Coordinates of C-alpha atoms in Angstrom, one line a residue:
Chain A
M1 CA 38.1 -31.1 15.0
K2 CA 34.3 -31.2 15.3
E3 CA 32.6 -29.2 12.8
E4 CA 29.9 -26.8 14.0
P5 CA 26.5 -27.6 12.6
V6 CA 25.1 -24.9 10.4
V7 CA 21.5 -25.7 11.2
Q8 CA 20.5 -27.2 14.4
V9 CA 16.9 -28.1 15.3
R10 CA 16.1 -29.2 18.9
N11 CA 12.9 -30.6 20.2
L12 CA 10.9 -28.5 17.8
G13 CA 7.2 -28.7 18.2
K14 CA 4.3 -26.8 16.6
V15 CA 0.7 -26.8 17.6
Y16 CA -2.0 -26.0 15.1
S17 CA -5.7 -25.5 15.8
R18 CA -8.2 -27.2 13.6
K19 CA -10.9 -24.7 14.1
P20 CA -9.7 -21.7 16.1
N21 CA -12.4 -19.5 17.5
F22 CA -10.8 -16.1 18.1
L23 CA -13.9 -14.6 19.5
K24 CA -14.0 -17.0 22.4
P25 CA -12.1 -15.6 25.5
S26 CA -11.1 -19.1 26.4
Y27 CA -8.9 -19.2 23.3
W28 CA -6.9 -16.2 24.4
L29 CA -6.7 -17.2 28.0
H30 CA -5.3 -20.5 26.9
Y31 CA -2.9 -18.8 24.5
L32 CA -1.6 -16.3 27.1
S33 CA -1.3 -18.7 30.0
R34 CA -0.6 -21.8 28.1
N35 CA 1.0 -24.9 29.4
K36 CA 2.6 -25.7 26.1
H37 CA 2.2 -29.4 26.4
Q38 CA -1.4 -29.3 27.2
L39 CA -3.6 -29.0 24.1
M40 CA -7.1 -27.7 23.7
S41 CA -9.7 -30.0 22.3
D42 CA -9.3 -28.7 18.7
E43 CA -5.5 -28.6 18.7
F44 CA -3.0 -31.1 17.5
W45 CA 0.7 -31.4 17.1
A46 CA 1.6 -30.6 13.6
L47 CA 5.2 -31.2 14.5
K48 CA 6.7 -32.8 17.6
N49 CA 10.1 -33.7 18.9
I50 CA 11.9 -32.7 15.7
N51 CA 15.7 -33.0 16.0
F52 CA 18.2 -32.8 13.3
E53 CA 21.2 -30.9 12.2
L54 CA 23.1 -30.0 9.1
K55 CA 26.8 -29.5 8.6
K56 CA 28.3 -27.2 6.0
G57 CA 27.6 -28.4 2.5
E58 CA 25.2 -31.1 3.5
C59 CA 21.9 -31.6 1.8
I60 CA 19.1 -33.1 3.8
G61 CA 15.8 -34.3 2.4
I62 CA 12.5 -34.2 4.2
I63 CA 10.0 -36.7 2.9
G64 CA 6.6 -37.7 4.1
K65 CA 3.0 -37.8 3.1
N66 CA 0.9 -34.6 2.6
G67 CA 0.3 -33.1 6.0
A68 CA 3.3 -34.8 7.6
G69 CA 4.7 -31.4 8.6
K70 CA 7.4 -31.0 5.9
S71 CA 6.5 -27.5 4.9
T72 CA 5.9 -26.5 8.4
I73 CA 9.5 -27.2 9.3
L74 CA 10.6 -25.0 6.4
K75 CA 8.2 -22.2 7.4
I76 CA 9.6 -22.3 10.9
L77 CA 13.2 -22.2 9.7
A78 CA 12.3 -19.4 7.4
K79 CA 11.0 -17.5 10.4
V80 CA 7.5 -17.2 8.8
T81 CA 6.0 -18.8 11.8
E82 CA 7.2 -19.6 15.3
P83 CA 7.6 -23.0 16.9
T84 CA 5.3 -23.7 19.9
I85 CA 8.1 -25.3 21.8
G86 CA 11.7 -26.1 21.1
G87 CA 14.1 -24.1 19.1
Y88 CA 16.5 -24.0 16.2
L89 CA 19.7 -22.3 15.2
C90 CA 20.7 -21.2 11.8
N91 CA 24.3 -20.0 11.4
G92 CA 24.2 -18.2 8.2
K93 CA 22.1 -16.4 5.8
L94 CA 18.9 -18.2 4.9
G95 CA 17.4 -18.4 1.5
A96 CA 14.0 -19.9 0.9
L97 CA 12.6 -21.2 -2.4
I98 CA 9.3 -21.8 -0.8
E99 CA 6.8 -19.8 -2.8
V100 CA 8.9 -18.0 -5.4
G101 CA 7.4 -14.8 -6.5
A102 CA 5.2 -14.5 -3.4
G103 CA 6.2 -10.8 -3.1
F104 CA 5.7 -9.9 -6.7
H105 CA 3.4 -7.0 -7.5
P106 CA 1.4 -7.6 -10.6
E107 CA 1.3 -4.0 -11.8
M108 CA 5.1 -3.6 -11.7
T109 CA 7.5 -4.6 -14.4
G110 CA 9.8 -7.5 -14.2
R111 CA 12.7 -5.1 -13.5
E112 CA 10.9 -3.4 -10.6
N113 CA 9.8 -6.7 -9.2
I114 CA 13.4 -8.0 -9.1
Y115 CA 14.2 -5.0 -6.9
L116 CA 11.0 -5.3 -4.8
N117 CA 11.4 -9.1 -4.3
G118 CA 15.1 -8.8 -3.8
S119 CA 14.7 -6.4 -1.0
I120 CA 12.0 -8.4 0.6
L121 CA 14.4 -11.3 0.5
G122 CA 17.0 -9.2 2.2
M123 CA 19.3 -7.9 -0.5
S124 CA 20.4 -4.3 -0.6
K125 CA 19.9 -2.1 -3.6
Q126 CA 23.7 -2.3 -4.5
E127 CA 23.6 -6.0 -4.3
I128 CA 20.7 -6.2 -6.6
N129 CA 22.3 -3.8 -9.0
A130 CA 25.4 -6.0 -9.1
K131 CA 23.4 -9.2 -9.7
F132 CA 20.7 -7.8 -11.9
K133 CA 22.2 -8.9 -15.1
S134 CA 22.9 -12.4 -13.8
I135 CA 19.3 -12.7 -12.5
V136 CA 17.8 -11.7 -15.8
D137 CA 20.2 -14.0 -17.7
F138 CA 19.2 -16.8 -15.5
A139 CA 15.5 -16.2 -15.9
E140 CA 16.0 -15.6 -19.7
M141 CA 13.8 -12.6 -19.4
W142 CA 15.5 -9.8 -21.3
D143 CA 12.7 -9.5 -23.8
F144 CA 10.0 -8.9 -21.2
I145 CA 11.9 -7.3 -18.4
D146 CA 10.0 -4.0 -18.7
T147 CA 6.6 -5.6 -19.1
P148 CA 4.3 -5.5 -16.1
I149 CA 4.3 -9.0 -14.7
K150 CA 0.6 -9.3 -14.7
K151 CA 1.1 -10.0 -18.4
Y152 CA 3.6 -12.8 -17.7
S153 CA 2.8 -16.5 -18.2
S154 CA 3.0 -18.6 -15.0
G155 CA 6.3 -20.1 -16.3
M156 CA 7.8 -16.7 -16.7
Y157 CA 6.6 -15.7 -13.3
V158 CA 8.3 -18.7 -11.7
R159 CA 11.5 -18.2 -13.6
L160 CA 11.8 -14.7 -12.5
G161 CA 11.0 -15.6 -8.9
F162 CA 13.4 -18.5 -8.8
A163 CA 16.2 -16.4 -10.4
T164 CA 15.8 -13.7 -7.9
A165 CA 15.6 -16.0 -4.9
I166 CA 18.6 -18.1 -5.9
H167 CA 20.7 -14.9 -6.2
T168 CA 20.4 -14.0 -2.6
E169 CA 23.6 -16.0 -1.9
P170 CA 22.3 -17.9 1.0
D171 CA 24.3 -20.2 3.3
I172 CA 21.3 -22.3 3.9
L173 CA 18.7 -22.9 1.1
L174 CA 15.3 -24.2 1.8
V175 CA 13.7 -25.8 -1.2
D176 CA 10.1 -26.8 -1.2
E177 CA 8.9 -28.8 -4.2
I178 CA 9.9 -25.9 -6.3
L179 CA 11.6 -27.8 -9.1
A180 CA 8.3 -29.3 -10.2
V181 CA 7.7 -26.1 -12.2
G182 CA 9.0 -24.6 -15.4
D183 CA 9.9 -26.2 -18.6
E184 CA 12.6 -28.8 -19.2
N185 CA 15.4 -26.4 -19.9
F186 CA 14.8 -24.3 -17.0
R187 CA 14.5 -27.2 -14.6
V188 CA 17.8 -28.5 -15.7
K189 CA 19.2 -25.1 -15.1
C190 CA 17.8 -25.0 -11.6
Y191 CA 19.2 -28.4 -10.8
N192 CA 22.6 -27.3 -12.0
K193 CA 22.4 -24.2 -10.0
I194 CA 21.5 -26.1 -6.9
R195 CA 24.3 -28.5 -7.5
E196 CA 26.7 -25.5 -8.0
L197 CA 25.5 -24.0 -4.7
M198 CA 26.1 -27.4 -2.9
D199 CA 29.6 -27.5 -4.2
K200 CA 30.2 -24.1 -2.8
G201 CA 29.2 -25.4 0.6
V202 CA 25.6 -24.2 0.8
C203 CA 23.4 -26.3 3.0
I204 CA 20.2 -27.5 1.5
I205 CA 17.0 -28.6 3.0
L206 CA 14.9 -30.2 0.3
V207 CA 11.3 -31.0 0.7
T208 CA 9.9 -33.2 -2.1
H209 CA 7.8 -36.1 -3.1
Q210 CA 10.1 -37.0 -5.9
M211 CA 12.3 -39.8 -4.6
Y212 CA 14.7 -39.5 -7.5
L213 CA 15.5 -36.0 -6.4
V214 CA 16.1 -37.2 -2.9
R215 CA 18.5 -39.9 -4.2
R216 CA 20.3 -37.5 -6.5
Y217 CA 20.9 -34.7 -4.1
C218 CA 20.5 -35.6 -0.4
D219 CA 23.1 -36.9 1.9
R220 CA 20.6 -37.8 4.6
V221 CA 16.9 -38.0 4.8
V222 CA 14.4 -37.2 7.5
Y223 CA 11.2 -39.2 7.1
L224 CA 8.3 -37.5 8.7
K225 CA 5.1 -39.2 9.7
K226 CA 2.2 -37.3 11.3
G227 CA 4.5 -34.6 12.5
Q228 CA 7.1 -36.9 14.1
I229 CA 10.4 -38.2 12.8
E230 CA 9.8 -41.8 11.8
F231 CA 13.3 -42.3 10.5
Q232 CA 16.4 -40.3 10.0
G233 CA 19.6 -41.3 8.3
D234 CA 20.5 -43.3 5.2
K235 CA 18.5 -42.0 2.2
D236 CA 18.0 -45.4 0.5
K237 CA 16.6 -46.9 3.6
A238 CA 14.3 -43.9 4.2
V239 CA 13.0 -43.8 0.7
E240 CA 12.3 -47.5 0.8
M241 CA 10.4 -47.1 4.1
Y242 CA 8.5 -44.2 2.7
L243 CA 7.4 -46.0 -0.4
K244 CA 6.5 -49.1 1.4
E245 CA 4.5 -47.6 4.2
N246 CA 2.6 -45.0 2.2
F247 CA 1.5 -46.9 -0.7
E248 CA 1.0 -50.4 0.5
V249 CA -0.8 -50.4 3.9
E250 CA -4.3 -49.8 2.9
K251 CA -7.6 -51.6 3.2
L252 CA -8.2 -53.1 -0.1
K253 CA -11.8 -54.1 -0.4
Q254 CA -14.3 -53.7 -3.1
V255 CA -17.6 -53.7 -1.4
N256 CA -20.2 -54.5 -4.1
T257 CA -18.5 -57.5 -5.7
G258 CA -16.7 -58.7 -2.6
V259 CA -13.5 -59.2 -4.6
E260 CA -10.7 -58.9 -2.2
I261 CA -7.0 -58.4 -2.6
L262 CA -5.5 -60.8 -0.1
S263 CA -1.8 -60.1 -0.7
K264 CA 0.5 -58.4 -3.1
R265 CA 4.2 -58.5 -3.5
I266 CA 6.7 -56.8 -5.7
F267 CA 10.1 -58.4 -6.0
D268 CA 13.2 -58.9 -8.1
K269 CA 14.4 -62.0 -9.8
T270 CA 16.0 -63.3 -6.6
G271 CA 12.6 -63.1 -4.9
K272 CA 13.5 -60.3 -2.7
E273 CA 10.8 -57.8 -2.0
R274 CA 11.8 -54.3 -3.0
A275 CA 10.3 -50.9 -3.5
S276 CA 12.8 -49.6 -6.0
F277 CA 14.4 -51.0 -9.1
K278 CA 16.9 -49.9 -11.6
T279 CA 16.0 -49.3 -15.2
G280 CA 16.5 -52.6 -17.1
E281 CA 15.8 -54.9 -14.2
D282 CA 13.1 -57.5 -14.3
I283 CA 10.2 -56.7 -11.9
F284 CA 7.9 -59.4 -10.7
I285 CA 4.5 -58.9 -9.2
D286 CA 2.3 -61.4 -7.4
V287 CA -1.3 -60.6 -6.5
E288 CA -3.6 -62.9 -4.6
L289 CA -7.3 -62.3 -5.0
N290 CA -10.3 -63.9 -3.5
F291 CA -13.6 -64.1 -5.5
P292 CA -16.5 -65.0 -3.2
K293 CA -19.0 -65.1 -6.0
K294 CA -18.4 -66.4 -9.5
L295 CA -17.4 -63.8 -12.0
K296 CA -17.9 -64.6 -15.7
G297 CA -16.4 -63.4 -18.9
N298 CA -13.8 -61.2 -17.4
M299 CA -10.9 -59.1 -18.4
I300 CA -8.0 -58.5 -16.1
R301 CA -6.1 -55.3 -16.6
F302 CA -2.9 -53.8 -15.3
W303 CA -1.5 -50.4 -15.9
L304 CA 1.4 -48.3 -15.0
T305 CA 1.4 -44.6 -14.5
R306 CA 3.1 -41.8 -12.6
P307 CA 1.6 -41.0 -9.2
G308 CA -1.7 -39.1 -9.7
G309 CA -2.1 -40.6 -13.1
Y310 CA -4.6 -42.8 -14.8
G311 CA -6.4 -40.1 -16.6
D312 CA -4.5 -37.1 -17.7
I313 CA -1.1 -38.7 -17.3
P314 CA -0.1 -41.3 -19.9
S315 CA -0.2 -44.8 -18.7
I316 CA 0.9 -48.2 -20.1
F317 CA -1.9 -50.8 -20.3
V318 CA -1.9 -54.6 -20.4
S319 CA -5.2 -56.4 -20.7
E320 CA -5.6 -60.1 -20.5
P321 CA -8.9 -62.0 -20.9
V322 CA -9.6 -64.5 -18.2
S323 CA -12.3 -67.2 -17.8
S324 CA -14.6 -67.4 -14.9
L325 CA -13.1 -66.7 -11.5
L326 CA -14.1 -68.1 -8.2
G327 CA -12.3 -68.6 -4.9
K328 CA -8.7 -67.7 -4.3
K329 CA -6.7 -66.9 -7.4
K330 CA -3.1 -65.9 -7.8
I331 CA -2.0 -63.6 -10.6
K332 CA 1.7 -63.4 -11.4
F333 CA 3.2 -61.1 -13.9
K334 CA 6.5 -59.5 -14.7
I335 CA 7.8 -56.4 -16.3
K336 CA 10.6 -57.8 -18.4
K337 CA 13.7 -55.6 -18.5
N338 CA 11.7 -52.7 -17.5
P339 CA 12.3 -49.7 -19.8
L340 CA 10.9 -47.3 -17.2
C341 CA 12.5 -43.9 -16.4
S342 CA 13.4 -42.4 -13.0
G343 CA 10.7 -41.6 -10.6
N344 CA 7.7 -43.2 -8.8
F345 CA 5.4 -45.5 -10.6
V346 CA 1.9 -46.6 -9.6
L347 CA 0.7 -49.9 -10.6
G348 CA -3.1 -50.3 -11.0
L349 CA -5.2 -53.4 -11.2
A350 CA -8.7 -53.7 -12.5
I351 CA -11.0 -56.7 -13.1
L352 CA -13.8 -56.2 -15.6
D353 CA -16.9 -58.4 -15.8
K354 CA -18.5 -59.4 -19.0
N355 CA -20.4 -56.1 -19.2
S356 CA -17.1 -54.3 -19.0
K357 CA -17.9 -53.0 -15.6
F358 CA -15.4 -52.9 -12.9
A359 CA -15.6 -55.8 -10.5
L360 CA -12.5 -54.5 -8.9
M361 CA -10.7 -51.3 -9.5
K362 CA -7.5 -50.5 -7.5
G363 CA -5.6 -47.5 -9.0
D364 CA -2.8 -47.7 -6.5
L365 CA -2.2 -51.3 -6.0
L366 CA 1.5 -50.9 -5.7
V367 CA 4.0 -48.1 -5.8
F368 CA 7.6 -48.5 -6.7
E369 CA 10.5 -46.4 -7.7
I370 CA 12.8 -46.5 -10.7
I371 CA 16.3 -45.2 -10.7
G372 CA 18.0 -44.4 -13.9
G373 CA 16.8 -42.8 -17.1
D374 CA 15.3 -39.4 -17.7
P375 CA 12.8 -38.5 -15.0
E376 CA 10.8 -36.4 -17.4
A377 CA 9.9 -39.4 -19.5
I378 CA 8.0 -42.5 -18.7
V379 CA 9.7 -45.1 -20.7
E380 CA 12.9 -45.3 -22.7
M381 CA 12.4 -46.1 -26.3
P382 CA 15.0 -48.6 -27.5
F383 CA 16.9 -47.2 -30.4
E384 CA 20.2 -47.6 -32.0
L385 CA 22.4 -45.1 -33.7
E386 CA 24.7 -46.2 -36.3
V387 CA 26.9 -44.6 -38.9
I388 CA 26.1 -46.2 -42.2
T389 CA 28.5 -44.4 -44.6
K390 CA 31.6 -42.9 -43.4
P391 CA 33.0 -39.8 -45.2
Chain B
M1 CA -21.5 27.8 13.3
P2 CA -18.9 29.9 15.1
S3 CA -15.5 30.0 13.5
N4 CA -13.6 32.3 15.8
G5 CA -13.6 35.1 13.1
V6 CA -11.6 33.0 10.7
P7 CA -13.0 32.6 7.1
Y8 CA -15.2 29.4 7.4
P9 CA -13.5 27.5 4.5
I10 CA -10.1 28.0 6.2
F11 CA -11.6 27.1 9.5
V12 CA -13.1 23.8 8.3
Y13 CA -10.3 22.8 6.1
A14 CA -7.8 23.3 8.9
G15 CA -9.8 20.7 10.8
I16 CA -10.5 18.3 8.0
L17 CA -6.9 18.2 6.8
P18 CA -5.3 16.7 9.9
W19 CA -8.3 14.7 10.5
T20 CA -8.1 13.1 7.1
L21 CA -4.5 12.3 7.8
F22 CA -5.5 10.4 10.9
S23 CA -8.6 8.7 9.4
T24 CA -7.0 7.5 6.2
G25 CA -4.0 6.3 8.1
V26 CA -6.2 4.2 10.4
T27 CA -8.6 2.9 7.8
R28 CA -5.7 1.9 5.6
G29 CA -3.6 0.6 8.5
V30 CA -6.3 -1.8 9.6
N31 CA -6.2 -3.6 6.4
S32 CA -2.5 -3.5 5.9
I33 CA -1.6 -6.9 7.2
V34 CA -4.5 -8.8 5.8
A35 CA -4.1 -7.1 2.4
Y36 CA -0.7 -8.8 2.1
A37 CA -1.8 -12.2 3.5
G38 CA 0.1 -13.9 0.7
L39 CA 3.3 -12.3 1.7
V40 CA 2.9 -12.6 5.4
G41 CA 2.1 -16.3 5.2
K42 CA 5.1 -17.1 3.1
I43 CA 8.0 -14.8 3.6
Y44 CA 9.7 -13.5 6.7
F45 CA 10.2 -9.8 6.9
P46 CA 9.4 -7.3 9.7
R47 CA 5.6 -7.1 9.5
E48 CA 5.5 -3.6 10.9
I49 CA 6.7 -2.3 7.6
L50 CA 3.3 -3.0 6.1
V51 CA 1.6 -0.8 8.7
V52 CA 4.2 1.9 8.4
A53 CA 3.7 1.9 4.6
A54 CA 0.0 2.2 4.9
V55 CA 0.2 5.0 7.5
L56 CA 2.9 6.9 5.6
G57 CA 0.6 6.7 2.5
G58 CA -1.8 8.9 4.5
F59 CA 1.0 11.4 5.0
I60 CA 1.7 11.6 1.3
D61 CA -2.0 12.4 0.7
F62 CA -1.7 15.0 3.5
M63 CA 1.1 16.8 1.6
F64 CA -1.0 17.3 -1.4
G65 CA -3.9 18.4 0.7
F66 CA -1.6 20.8 2.5
L67 CA -0.5 22.4 -0.8
I68 CA -4.2 23.3 -1.5
F69 CA -4.5 24.5 2.1
I70 CA -1.6 26.9 1.5
L71 CA -3.2 28.2 -1.7
M72 CA -6.4 28.8 0.2
M73 CA -4.6 30.7 2.9
I74 CA -3.0 32.9 0.3
Y75 CA -6.4 33.5 -1.3
Y76 CA -8.1 34.4 2.0
Q77 CA -5.0 36.4 3.0
V78 CA -4.5 34.6 6.3
P79 CA -1.2 35.7 7.8
L80 CA 1.4 33.1 8.7
T81 CA 3.3 33.2 12.0
F82 CA 6.2 31.4 13.4
N83 CA 3.7 29.3 15.3
I84 CA 3.4 27.1 12.3
L85 CA 6.7 25.4 13.4
Y86 CA 4.6 23.5 15.9
I87 CA 3.4 21.5 12.9
F88 CA 6.4 19.2 13.3
V89 CA 5.3 18.3 16.9
I90 CA 1.7 17.8 15.6
L91 CA 2.8 15.5 12.7
L92 CA 5.1 13.5 14.9
A93 CA 2.3 13.0 17.5
M94 CA -0.1 12.2 14.6
F95 CA 2.3 9.6 13.3
F96 CA 2.6 7.9 16.7
L97 CA -1.1 8.0 17.3
T98 CA -2.1 6.6 13.9
M99 CA 0.6 4.0 14.1
G100 CA -0.4 2.9 17.5
I101 CA -4.1 2.5 16.6
S102 CA -3.2 0.9 13.2
L103 CA -0.8 -1.6 14.7
A104 CA -3.3 -2.9 17.2
L105 CA -6.2 -2.9 14.9
S106 CA -4.3 -4.5 12.0
A107 CA -3.2 -7.3 14.3
F108 CA -6.8 -7.8 15.6
N109 CA -8.0 -7.8 12.0
V110 CA -5.9 -10.8 11.2
F111 CA -7.9 -12.8 13.7
V112 CA -11.3 -11.2 13.3
R113 CA -11.7 -10.0 9.8
D114 CA -14.8 -8.0 10.4
I115 CA -12.9 -5.3 12.2
N116 CA -12.1 -3.6 9.0
H117 CA -15.8 -3.1 8.4
V118 CA -16.4 -1.7 11.8
V119 CA -13.5 0.7 11.8
P120 CA -14.8 3.2 9.1
I121 CA -18.0 3.5 11.1
V122 CA -16.2 4.1 14.4
V123 CA -14.0 6.6 12.6
Q124 CA -17.0 8.4 11.3
I125 CA -18.5 8.7 14.8
W126 CA -15.0 9.7 16.1
M127 CA -15.1 12.6 13.6
Y128 CA -18.1 14.1 15.2
A129 CA -16.4 13.7 18.6
S130 CA -13.5 15.9 17.4
P131 CA -13.4 19.6 16.8
I132 CA -13.5 19.6 13.0
I133 CA -16.6 21.3 11.8
Y134 CA -17.0 23.1 15.1
P135 CA -14.5 24.9 17.4
L136 CA -13.3 23.5 20.7
S137 CA -15.1 26.5 22.3
A138 CA -18.4 25.0 21.3
I139 CA -18.0 22.4 23.9
P140 CA -19.7 23.2 27.2
P141 CA -16.9 23.8 29.8
R142 CA -18.2 21.1 32.2
Y143 CA -17.7 18.5 29.5
L144 CA -14.4 19.8 28.4
N145 CA -12.2 17.6 30.7
F146 CA -14.0 14.6 29.4
Y147 CA -13.9 15.8 25.8
V148 CA -10.1 16.2 25.7
M149 CA -9.6 12.6 26.6
N150 CA -10.0 12.1 22.9
P151 CA -6.3 12.3 21.9
V152 CA -7.0 13.8 18.5
V153 CA -8.5 16.9 20.1
G154 CA -5.3 18.5 21.1
L155 CA -3.7 17.9 17.7
L156 CA -6.6 19.2 15.7
E157 CA -7.0 22.2 17.9
A158 CA -3.2 23.0 17.7
F159 CA -3.2 22.6 13.9
R160 CA -6.1 25.0 13.6
N161 CA -4.6 27.5 16.0
I162 CA -1.2 27.7 14.3
F163 CA -2.5 28.0 10.8
A164 CA -6.0 29.4 10.7
I165 CA -5.9 31.6 13.7
G166 CA -2.1 32.2 13.9
I167 CA -1.7 31.8 17.6
A168 CA 0.3 29.3 19.7
P169 CA -1.5 26.1 20.5
N170 CA -2.9 25.3 23.9
L171 CA 0.2 23.5 25.2
T172 CA -1.7 21.6 27.9
Y173 CA -3.9 20.0 25.3
L174 CA -1.1 19.5 22.8
G175 CA 1.2 18.0 25.5
Y176 CA -1.6 15.8 26.6
S177 CA -2.3 14.6 23.1
F178 CA 1.4 14.1 22.4
F179 CA 2.1 11.9 25.4
G180 CA -1.3 10.2 24.9
S181 CA -0.2 9.4 21.4
I182 CA 3.1 7.9 22.5
I183 CA 1.4 5.8 25.2
I184 CA -1.1 4.5 22.5
F185 CA 1.8 3.8 20.2
V186 CA 3.6 1.8 22.8
I187 CA 0.5 -0.2 23.7
G188 CA -0.3 -0.8 20.1
Y189 CA 3.2 -1.9 19.3
K190 CA 3.2 -4.3 22.2
I191 CA -0.1 -5.8 21.1
F192 CA 1.2 -6.1 17.6
K193 CA 4.4 -7.8 18.7
K194 CA 2.5 -10.2 20.9
L195 CA 0.1 -11.2 18.2
E196 CA 2.6 -11.1 15.3
T197 CA 3.9 -14.6 16.1
K198 CA 0.6 -16.1 15.2
F199 CA 0.0 -14.1 12.0
A200 CA 1.3 -16.7 9.6
D201 CA -0.7 -19.5 11.2
V202 CA -3.9 -17.6 11.2
I203 CA -3.9 -15.4 8.1

């Protein structure tokens, strides 16, 4: 028997305007009498030809660069905005963890806000009454439940919002990058809750930049690129594609010194190019550089950090002095039995001249992904636990 | 200023009270969608609720004002008649009228934010075009047909008649205002529904 899809998205398209001028009559004439495929000069397709479906209990991941249209899909499914063309079908109650706590009123207490937000999210008063204890338990908020939430910390705010939203008992849950908030304990709790819902047969649409989440939860992945589906299907393939495309294809030129990165490869011990590695594997990196002018007294430096790092996020440095450089040079190095933890890593490369100025500075030379290990940490410290004296 | 033999405070208050109901409803209503931009852009719910809430807020204020009005009527010993039952018709029409205007303006305000600055000024002018500090009889008869095109006129006049003067309202004017209000409501609602689909994109 063929199972009915719970969510079905067909030929969905959404047009946004870069700079709408609502005072111009032409805007409204166009809006009222629009040929939906014909765009005005300042319009563009934020989404186009989106097709996918979800069966009961499935989890689909939506990945893509910023502005690829991920959140727009969720907004359309959540009925916040309407598609310009195409349609979608949701068989079941929809729950959205898009902006938790969006409906909170700062002057009201946590208790009142649970009722307020719960009703905005479509729960009846009896339902909220029945779940109230469970919500507050989940948010661990008993101490401050009667405090106006303007006094809450941002973490408390999110906890309360998440707890309320997750208790709406949806059949379809939209999750947008929400798990990036809250402290460690709470995050683990959220993961477990989502897992629990999945086991109950709730469909999940997960939008995230964290590839380890995609690997951990999703059955399939939709990879969006500039509003269109670039790839749909196997998650490992999609993640690999995403990492490769978005962090490698870039013009790599340093204008003032003329130092150029000619090529770069990241591969495993068999020589196969890869974008993701397991903790403990050896990682090899080759970089080919061209020095048009002679550079003297240099230092070459590599570092590893989480995306967005080099600065406030801790990084791991390796610096190596090098003699004068001229012409094409190849640098090879390896991360021996990498101790890195799950998540994306960015590899940076810099070449310093004798005055310690950057002759080349490339913060995002390569991006790769690590699977295994605690995603909250960066590296795993080797340690052994041993019983010395037995009782 | 002629006040048709009614104590002037009662006369004026009987005009100001329903007018305030209308004007606060509209001035609050205009801002209702934009004020909850965060909510509208992120969560789905029937957007009309925001406008209804703003307009009903004006009705709550009206109730308190009405209590004072009753006390004043007792003080000035103005007799009550069964004509006051017309108040339900007046309030219903007032609700439709305020809602209709608020729905349309709140939707426009999403697109052109300056509307909320213009509305209080227009409302102020509108006040002088309505029989609040002067009676309807102060209008020269040849302008009367034009004057009653203002849908508030029938409602204000009816309110004053049933409370301050204690007579039945002019049913022609009241009926005219009532149906005018419903037409305005329908038009306002249609405009709102048409524009609503773009709120989240624009707000």
